[in-house]
mmCIF file of C-alpha atoms in Angstrom:
data_model
loop_
_atom_site.group_PDB
_atom_site.id
_atom_site.type_symbol
_atom_site.label_atom_id
_atom_site.label_comp_id
_atom_site.label_asym_id
_atom_site.label_seq_id
_atom_site.Cartn_x
_atom_site.Cartn_y
_atom_site.Cartn_z
ATOM 1 C CA GLY D 154 267.379 76.561 -44.497
ATOM 2 C CA VAL D 155 267.686 79.933 -43.705
ATOM 3 C CA PRO D 156 270.230 82.438 -43.565
ATOM 4 C CA GLU D 157 272.699 81.746 -40.536
ATOM 5 C CA THR D 158 272.204 84.845 -39.125
ATOM 6 C CA VAL D 159 268.820 84.842 -38.831
ATOM 7 C CA TRP D 160 269.259 81.286 -36.961
ATOM 8 C CA VAL D 161 271.886 82.689 -34.733
ATOM 9 C CA MET D 162 269.398 85.516 -33.755
ATOM 10 C CA PHE D 163 266.383 82.986 -33.567
ATOM 11 C CA GLN D 164 268.788 80.965 -30.921
ATOM 12 C CA TYR D 165 269.723 84.003 -29.283
ATOM 13 C CA THR D 166 266.248 84.679 -28.257
ATOM 14 C CA PHE D 167 265.906 81.120 -26.524
ATOM 15 C CA ALA D 168 269.151 81.569 -24.968
ATOM 16 C CA VAL D 169 267.782 84.967 -23.543
ATOM 17 C CA ILE D 170 264.463 83.851 -22.485
ATOM 18 C CA THR D 171 265.556 80.405 -20.660
ATOM 19 C CA PRO D 172 267.307 82.495 -17.765
ATOM 20 C CA ALA D 173 264.373 85.025 -17.535
ATOM 21 C CA LEU D 174 262.105 82.007 -16.364
ATOM 22 C CA ILE D 175 264.613 81.519 -13.638
ATOM 23 C CA VAL D 176 264.219 85.207 -12.152
ATOM 24 C CA GLY D 177 260.359 84.934 -12.332
ATOM 25 C CA ALA D 178 260.682 82.143 -9.188
ATOM 26 C CA ILE D 179 263.208 84.165 -7.110
ATOM 27 C CA ALA D 180 261.188 87.672 -7.535
ATOM 28 C CA GLU D 181 262.117 90.162 -4.620
ATOM 29 C CA ARG D 182 264.442 88.407 -2.768
ATOM 30 C CA MET D 183 268.159 88.311 -4.931
ATOM 31 C CA LYS D 184 270.553 91.179 -5.447
ATOM 32 C CA PHE D 185 270.568 92.597 -9.028
ATOM 33 C CA THR D 186 274.427 92.058 -9.021
ATOM 34 C CA ALA D 187 273.940 88.085 -7.863
ATOM 35 C CA VAL D 188 271.339 87.528 -10.661
ATOM 36 C CA LEU D 189 273.669 88.677 -13.197
ATOM 37 C CA ALA D 190 276.856 86.413 -11.721
ATOM 38 C CA PHE D 191 273.867 83.448 -11.435
ATOM 39 C CA VAL D 192 272.316 83.879 -15.195
ATOM 40 C CA THR D 193 276.208 84.194 -16.589
ATOM 41 C CA GLY D 194 277.281 81.106 -14.975
ATOM 42 C CA TRP D 195 274.059 79.114 -15.423
ATOM 43 C CA LEU D 196 274.221 80.091 -19.553
ATOM 44 C CA PHE D 197 277.539 78.717 -19.966
ATOM 45 C CA LEU D 198 277.298 75.582 -17.540
ATOM 46 C CA VAL D 199 273.193 74.776 -18.023
ATOM 47 C CA TYR D 200 272.065 76.013 -21.149
ATOM 48 C CA PHE D 201 274.853 76.128 -24.011
ATOM 49 C CA PRO D 202 275.626 72.611 -23.091
ATOM 50 C CA PHE D 203 272.176 71.211 -23.349
ATOM 51 C CA ALA D 204 271.615 73.367 -26.624
ATOM 52 C CA HIS D 205 274.473 71.554 -28.144
ATOM 53 C CA MET D 206 273.638 68.190 -26.576
ATOM 54 C CA VAL D 207 270.283 68.268 -27.682
ATOM 55 C CA TRP D 208 270.293 70.276 -31.059
ATOM 56 C CA GLY D 209 273.796 70.394 -31.870
ATOM 57 C CA GLY D 210 274.556 66.902 -32.539
ATOM 58 C CA GLY D 211 275.537 66.068 -28.917
ATOM 59 C CA TYR D 212 275.075 63.124 -26.890
ATOM 60 C CA ILE D 213 271.159 63.354 -26.265
ATOM 61 C CA GLY D 214 270.026 64.567 -29.692
ATOM 62 C CA GLY D 215 273.202 62.880 -31.553
ATOM 63 C CA THR D 216 274.130 59.473 -29.718
ATOM 64 C CA LEU D 217 271.109 58.663 -27.451
ATOM 65 C CA GLY D 218 268.602 59.584 -29.999
ATOM 66 C CA ALA D 219 265.918 61.627 -28.180
ATOM 67 C CA ILE D 220 263.797 64.783 -29.311
ATOM 68 C CA ASP D 221 263.114 68.019 -28.537
ATOM 69 C CA PHE D 222 261.486 69.839 -31.397
ATOM 70 C CA ALA D 223 261.781 73.984 -29.804
ATOM 71 C CA GLY D 224 262.637 73.387 -25.913
ATOM 72 C CA GLY D 225 260.972 70.957 -23.523
ATOM 73 C CA LEU D 226 264.571 69.966 -22.586
ATOM 74 C CA VAL D 227 266.811 72.751 -23.134
ATOM 75 C CA VAL D 228 264.559 75.575 -22.304
ATOM 76 C CA HIS D 229 261.591 74.537 -19.885
ATOM 77 C CA MET D 230 263.200 71.853 -17.706
ATOM 78 C CA SER D 231 266.373 73.096 -17.390
ATOM 79 C CA SER D 232 265.345 76.636 -16.279
ATOM 80 C CA GLY D 233 262.375 74.809 -13.984
ATOM 81 C CA TYR D 234 264.663 72.370 -11.900
ATOM 82 C CA SER D 235 267.307 75.080 -11.579
ATOM 83 C CA ALA D 236 264.699 77.396 -10.549
ATOM 84 C CA LEU D 237 263.319 74.958 -7.739
ATOM 85 C CA ILE D 238 267.129 74.384 -6.277
ATOM 86 C CA LEU D 239 267.941 78.455 -6.442
ATOM 87 C CA ALA D 240 264.279 79.106 -4.398
ATOM 88 C CA ILE D 241 265.128 76.352 -1.870
ATOM 89 C CA ILE D 242 268.666 77.883 -1.607
ATOM 90 C CA LEU D 243 267.513 81.294 -1.292
ATOM 91 C CA GLY D 244 264.698 80.802 1.026
ATOM 92 C CA PRO D 245 260.981 82.241 1.111
ATOM 93 C CA ARG D 246 259.983 86.064 0.464
ATOM 94 C CA LEU D 247 259.391 87.892 3.915
ATOM 95 C CA GLY D 248 256.130 87.075 5.234
ATOM 96 C CA PHE D 249 255.549 84.284 2.527
ATOM 97 C CA GLY D 250 253.064 82.155 4.179
ATOM 98 C CA LYS D 251 251.954 84.729 6.967
ATOM 99 C CA GLU D 252 250.970 87.327 4.467
ATOM 100 C CA LYS D 253 248.609 87.370 1.327
ATOM 101 C CA MET D 254 250.883 87.589 -1.756
ATOM 102 C CA ALA D 255 248.047 88.240 -4.234
ATOM 103 C CA PRO D 256 249.150 88.429 -8.061
ATOM 104 C CA HIS D 257 250.006 91.963 -9.012
ATOM 105 C CA SER D 258 247.664 92.885 -11.704
ATOM 106 C CA MET D 259 245.305 90.416 -13.564
ATOM 107 C CA VAL D 260 244.687 92.555 -16.168
ATOM 108 C CA LEU D 261 248.830 92.833 -17.096
ATOM 109 C CA CYS D 262 248.571 88.521 -16.359
ATOM 110 C CA MET D 263 246.000 88.478 -19.048
ATOM 111 C CA ILE D 264 247.608 90.943 -21.585
ATOM 112 C CA GLY D 265 251.231 88.954 -20.847
ATOM 113 C CA THR D 266 249.645 85.682 -21.349
ATOM 114 C CA GLY D 267 248.286 86.974 -24.768
ATOM 115 C CA ILE D 268 251.553 87.946 -25.679
ATOM 116 C CA LEU D 269 253.144 84.592 -24.885
ATOM 117 C CA TRP D 270 250.813 82.652 -26.621
ATOM 118 C CA VAL D 271 251.453 84.769 -29.874
ATOM 119 C CA GLY D 272 255.081 84.693 -29.253
ATOM 120 C CA TRP D 273 255.127 81.069 -28.912
ATOM 121 C CA TYR D 274 254.018 80.398 -32.465
ATOM 122 C CA GLY D 275 257.744 81.917 -33.587
ATOM 123 C CA PHE D 276 259.333 79.628 -30.693
ATOM 124 C CA ASN D 277 257.622 76.673 -32.130
ATOM 125 C CA ALA D 278 256.530 77.022 -35.802
ATOM 126 C CA GLY D 279 259.872 78.662 -36.009
ATOM 127 C CA SER D 280 261.798 76.116 -34.872
ATOM 128 C CA ALA D 281 260.787 74.217 -38.197
ATOM 129 C CA GLY D 282 263.567 76.585 -39.552
ATOM 130 C CA ALA D 283 260.975 77.409 -42.608
ATOM 131 C CA ALA D 284 257.431 78.259 -43.674
ATOM 132 C CA ASN D 285 256.382 74.984 -44.585
ATOM 133 C CA GLY D 286 254.035 72.301 -43.656
ATOM 134 C CA LEU D 287 255.999 71.510 -40.537
ATOM 135 C CA ALA D 288 255.553 74.587 -39.244
ATOM 136 C CA GLY D 289 251.834 74.668 -40.117
ATOM 137 C CA SER D 290 251.376 71.537 -37.818
ATOM 138 C CA ALA D 291 253.363 73.010 -34.882
ATOM 139 C CA PHE D 292 251.467 75.823 -35.227
ATOM 140 C CA LEU D 293 248.265 73.883 -35.266
ATOM 141 C CA THR D 294 249.318 71.447 -32.238
ATOM 142 C CA THR D 295 250.823 74.569 -30.372
ATOM 143 C CA THR D 296 247.416 76.196 -30.689
ATOM 144 C CA LEU D 297 245.276 73.301 -29.462
ATOM 145 C CA ALA D 298 247.577 72.221 -26.375
ATOM 146 C CA ALA D 299 247.272 75.846 -25.007
ATOM 147 C CA ALA D 300 243.341 76.131 -25.479
ATOM 148 C CA ILE D 301 242.932 72.891 -23.924
ATOM 149 C CA GLY D 302 245.384 73.414 -21.181
ATOM 150 C CA GLY D 303 243.701 76.783 -20.220
ATOM 151 C CA PHE D 304 239.990 75.331 -20.324
ATOM 152 C CA VAL D 305 240.917 72.401 -18.383
ATOM 153 C CA TRP D 306 242.607 73.887 -15.758
ATOM 154 C CA ALA D 307 240.001 76.595 -15.528
ATOM 155 C CA GLY D 308 237.818 73.348 -14.997
ATOM 156 C CA LEU D 309 239.782 71.916 -12.104
ATOM 157 C CA GLU D 310 239.409 74.848 -10.323
ATOM 158 C CA TYR D 311 235.374 75.276 -11.018
ATOM 159 C CA PHE D 312 235.164 71.475 -9.885
ATOM 160 C CA ILE D 313 237.189 71.475 -6.722
ATOM 161 C CA LYS D 314 236.452 75.228 -5.603
ATOM 162 C CA LYS D 315 233.173 76.382 -8.140
ATOM 163 C CA GLN D 316 235.491 79.575 -8.959
ATOM 164 C CA PRO D 317 237.377 78.971 -12.516
ATOM 165 C CA SER D 318 239.820 81.863 -12.297
ATOM 166 C CA VAL D 319 241.995 84.257 -14.782
ATOM 167 C CA LEU D 320 245.053 83.163 -13.093
ATOM 168 C CA GLY D 321 244.209 79.883 -13.659
ATOM 169 C CA PHE D 322 243.404 80.174 -16.955
ATOM 170 C CA CYS D 323 246.574 82.044 -17.763
ATOM 171 C CA SER D 324 248.126 79.391 -16.030
ATOM 172 C CA GLY D 325 246.764 76.190 -17.738
ATOM 173 C CA VAL D 326 247.621 78.266 -21.256
ATOM 174 C CA VAL D 327 251.448 78.679 -20.354
ATOM 175 C CA ALA D 328 251.272 75.032 -19.414
ATOM 176 C CA GLY D 329 250.016 73.721 -22.757
ATOM 177 C CA LEU D 330 252.364 76.076 -24.298
ATOM 178 C CA VAL D 331 255.239 74.288 -22.146
ATOM 179 C CA VAL D 332 253.804 70.644 -22.551
ATOM 180 C CA ILE D 333 253.772 71.117 -26.572
ATOM 181 C CA THR D 334 257.138 72.452 -26.658
ATOM 182 C CA PRO D 335 259.335 69.302 -27.061
ATOM 183 C CA ALA D 336 256.165 67.668 -29.234
ATOM 184 C CA ALA D 337 254.938 70.374 -31.585
ATOM 185 C CA GLY D 338 256.604 69.174 -35.213
ATOM 186 C CA PHE D 339 256.258 65.501 -33.972
ATOM 187 C CA VAL D 340 252.691 64.781 -32.917
ATOM 188 C CA SER D 341 249.432 64.669 -34.811
ATOM 189 C CA ALA D 342 246.287 67.194 -33.533
ATOM 190 C CA ASN D 343 245.200 64.368 -31.468
ATOM 191 C CA GLY D 344 248.448 64.049 -29.707
ATOM 192 C CA ALA D 345 248.107 68.078 -28.968
ATOM 193 C CA VAL D 346 244.566 67.421 -27.279
ATOM 194 C CA LEU D 347 246.321 64.657 -25.105
ATOM 195 C CA CYS D 348 249.148 67.315 -24.448
ATOM 196 C CA GLY D 349 246.786 70.081 -23.689
ATOM 197 C CA ILE D 350 244.769 67.732 -21.009
ATOM 198 C CA ALA D 351 248.017 66.493 -19.444
ATOM 199 C CA ALA D 352 249.146 70.235 -19.365
ATOM 200 C CA GLY D 353 245.839 71.278 -17.226
ATOM 201 C CA VAL D 354 246.043 68.361 -14.880
ATOM 202 C CA ILE D 355 249.545 67.519 -13.981
ATOM 203 C CA PRO D 356 251.298 71.217 -13.599
ATOM 204 C CA PHE D 357 247.845 72.281 -11.595
ATOM 205 C CA PHE D 358 248.126 69.687 -9.352
ATOM 206 C CA ALA D 359 252.305 70.677 -9.014
ATOM 207 C CA VAL D 360 251.452 74.159 -8.597
ATOM 208 C CA VAL D 361 248.409 73.748 -6.162
ATOM 209 C CA TYR D 362 249.152 70.895 -3.936
ATOM 210 C CA LEU D 363 252.881 69.752 -4.498
ATOM 211 C CA LYS D 364 254.161 73.664 -3.686
ATOM 212 C CA LYS D 365 252.232 73.568 -0.354
ATOM 213 C CA TRP D 366 253.566 70.032 0.404
ATOM 214 C CA ILE D 367 257.387 70.737 -0.362
ATOM 215 C CA GLY D 368 256.928 74.391 1.051
ATOM 216 C CA TYR D 369 258.823 76.155 -1.695
ATOM 217 C CA ASP D 370 258.824 79.854 -2.469
ATOM 218 C CA ASP D 371 258.194 80.081 -6.399
ATOM 219 C CA ALA D 372 257.150 83.487 -7.090
ATOM 220 C CA LEU D 373 255.965 82.509 -10.788
ATOM 221 C CA ASP D 374 255.499 78.817 -10.346
ATOM 222 C CA THR D 375 258.332 78.102 -12.601
ATOM 223 C CA PHE D 376 258.873 74.741 -11.157
ATOM 224 C CA GLY D 377 255.184 73.814 -11.270
ATOM 225 C CA VAL D 378 254.709 75.067 -14.987
ATOM 226 C CA HIS D 379 257.945 74.547 -16.674
ATOM 227 C CA ALA D 380 259.646 71.833 -15.372
ATOM 228 C CA VAL D 381 257.030 69.563 -14.541
ATOM 229 C CA GLY D 382 255.442 70.439 -18.240
ATOM 230 C CA GLY D 383 258.541 70.102 -19.663
ATOM 231 C CA THR D 384 259.113 67.321 -18.442
ATOM 232 C CA VAL D 385 255.546 65.907 -19.033
ATOM 233 C CA GLY D 386 255.777 66.776 -22.528
ATOM 234 C CA THR D 387 259.162 65.391 -23.155
ATOM 235 C CA LEU D 388 257.877 62.145 -21.917
ATOM 236 C CA LEU D 389 254.718 62.224 -23.677
ATOM 237 C CA THR D 390 256.352 62.811 -27.420
ATOM 238 C CA GLY D 391 257.982 59.801 -26.953
ATOM 239 C CA LEU D 392 254.643 58.151 -26.937
ATOM 240 C CA LEU D 393 252.785 60.431 -29.338
ATOM 241 C CA ALA D 394 255.300 60.883 -32.305
ATOM 242 C CA VAL D 395 253.792 60.491 -35.444
ATOM 243 C CA GLU D 396 256.012 58.952 -38.154
ATOM 244 C CA ASP D 397 254.402 60.408 -41.300
ATOM 245 C CA ILE D 398 254.862 64.060 -39.314
ATOM 246 C CA ASN D 399 258.584 64.572 -38.693
ATOM 247 C CA GLY D 400 260.314 60.837 -39.320
ATOM 248 C CA GLN D 401 260.007 59.738 -35.867
ATOM 249 C CA ALA D 402 257.319 57.077 -34.383
ATOM 250 C CA GLY D 403 256.424 57.163 -30.748
ATOM 251 C CA GLY D 404 256.640 53.743 -28.941
ATOM 252 C CA LEU D 405 258.715 52.374 -25.985
ATOM 253 C CA ALA D 406 261.944 52.642 -27.732
ATOM 254 C CA LEU D 407 261.830 56.386 -28.227
ATOM 255 C CA PHE D 408 259.896 56.734 -24.971
ATOM 256 C CA GLY D 409 262.861 55.038 -23.242
ATOM 257 C CA LYS D 410 265.500 57.751 -25.015
ATOM 258 C CA GLN D 411 263.108 60.404 -23.766
ATOM 259 C CA PHE D 412 263.458 59.105 -20.370
ATOM 260 C CA ILE D 413 267.017 59.216 -20.077
ATOM 261 C CA SER D 414 267.224 62.588 -21.343
ATOM 262 C CA VAL D 415 264.855 63.633 -18.640
ATOM 263 C CA LEU D 416 266.919 62.415 -16.232
ATOM 264 C CA ILE D 417 270.169 63.932 -17.637
ATOM 265 C CA VAL D 418 268.622 67.424 -17.643
ATOM 266 C CA LEU D 419 267.347 67.048 -13.991
ATOM 267 C CA VAL D 420 270.769 65.811 -12.664
ATOM 268 C CA TRP D 421 272.597 68.275 -14.443
ATOM 269 C CA SER D 422 270.720 71.403 -13.876
ATOM 270 C CA VAL D 423 270.363 70.395 -10.031
ATOM 271 C CA VAL D 424 274.310 69.944 -9.382
ATOM 272 C CA ALA D 425 275.156 73.235 -11.392
ATOM 273 C CA THR D 426 272.471 74.969 -9.958
ATOM 274 C CA ILE D 427 273.679 74.329 -6.425
ATOM 275 C CA ILE D 428 277.381 74.906 -7.793
ATOM 276 C CA ILE D 429 276.737 78.304 -9.292
ATOM 277 C CA ALA D 430 274.190 79.578 -6.439
ATOM 278 C CA TYR D 431 276.846 78.638 -3.725
ATOM 279 C CA VAL D 432 279.758 80.164 -5.394
ATOM 280 C CA VAL D 433 278.124 83.622 -5.848
ATOM 281 C CA LYS D 434 276.786 83.328 -2.442
ATOM 282 C CA ALA D 435 280.048 83.077 -1.337
ATOM 283 C CA THR D 436 281.687 85.999 -3.511
ATOM 284 C CA ILE D 437 279.101 88.659 -3.591
ATOM 285 C CA GLY D 438 276.112 87.207 -1.611
ATOM 286 C CA LEU D 439 272.566 86.183 -2.869
ATOM 287 C CA ARG D 440 270.147 87.831 -0.862
ATOM 288 C CA PRO D 441 270.036 91.760 0.068
ATOM 289 C CA THR D 442 269.257 92.663 3.639
ATOM 290 C CA PRO D 443 265.733 92.274 5.323
ATOM 291 C CA GLU D 444 265.566 95.875 5.951
ATOM 292 C CA VAL D 445 266.127 96.641 1.354
ATOM 293 C CA GLU D 446 263.703 93.793 1.139
ATOM 294 C CA ARG D 447 261.091 95.277 3.059
ATOM 295 C CA LEU D 448 261.381 98.411 1.412
ATOM 296 C CA GLY D 449 261.878 96.961 -2.024
ATOM 297 C CA LEU D 450 264.581 96.318 -4.275
ATOM 298 C CA ASP D 451 263.633 98.398 -7.113
ATOM 299 C CA ILE D 452 264.028 101.760 -4.622
ATOM 300 C CA ASN D 453 266.876 100.430 -3.038
ATOM 301 C CA GLU D 454 268.915 98.910 -5.984
ATOM 302 C CA HIS D 455 267.580 101.254 -8.969
ATOM 303 C CA GLY D 456 266.706 104.271 -7.508
ATOM 304 C CA GLU D 457 263.063 103.855 -9.133
ATOM 305 C CA GLU D 458 259.412 102.320 -8.582
ATOM 306 C CA GLY D 459 257.401 100.859 -10.946
ATOM 307 C CA TYR D 460 254.579 103.411 -10.101
ATOM 308 C CA ALA D 461 254.409 106.896 -8.636
ATOM 309 C CA ASP D 462 252.271 107.370 -5.618
#
């Protein structure tokens, strides 16, 4: 193993990044104080219980026997479903559906995706807890799923509209990383390829079509990529796990455990998010005034802007 302080800080990074995924979904329309209050409540009512239930010997990982190598349930599903509910409760951004809301900077998007991809190796391979063969296997499967996810997503864009995009490629890469997260230390290279293909297809349709059909405003597609991707990855882990890699054999028995774990995380995350959001709304309020939103939250809540005129 590793020193306790190292493991504590490693787990701390998981706890920090998970609510940040939720914040991406509700960009530009939630008060800073409300975000702080919501995230604090969410960590205690959602993240910490799941981290214990899955990785700390609790019901999901212990009694039930479901598996999650690096956070498909704990990180991506919990934040993704919570993000959808919070976005619906908040309502859409002003002008959503009426004005074009293009990505701020595709250059920064590409740079950020590269940083994420490299950092994800710490996320997935690091979950082995040592520099060993299991970490190397997770490193390999993570690379395959991310690369194939980006390729398939961009390929679908080309097939449907003849224009593969940088945004699409980046979305596919992140979707691939999400889908492989619960499976990274349990599946083979072949399994990772299947995870990458699924990541390029299922979250693609969730982001491009399901989002329009439901009509929610998720600024960074946290639900489509993380909730859907985390769910797909968790279920595929139940089918594709290879016993020789980490002692878990895929099949109907494990798939059933994974399916039950998905239902638990989905229901718990949704109910807890509704409770926390409405408590915050009733006490300090969730949204700023329309005037503040139009001027921008940066200048109104922090007295500064990202870019000088």
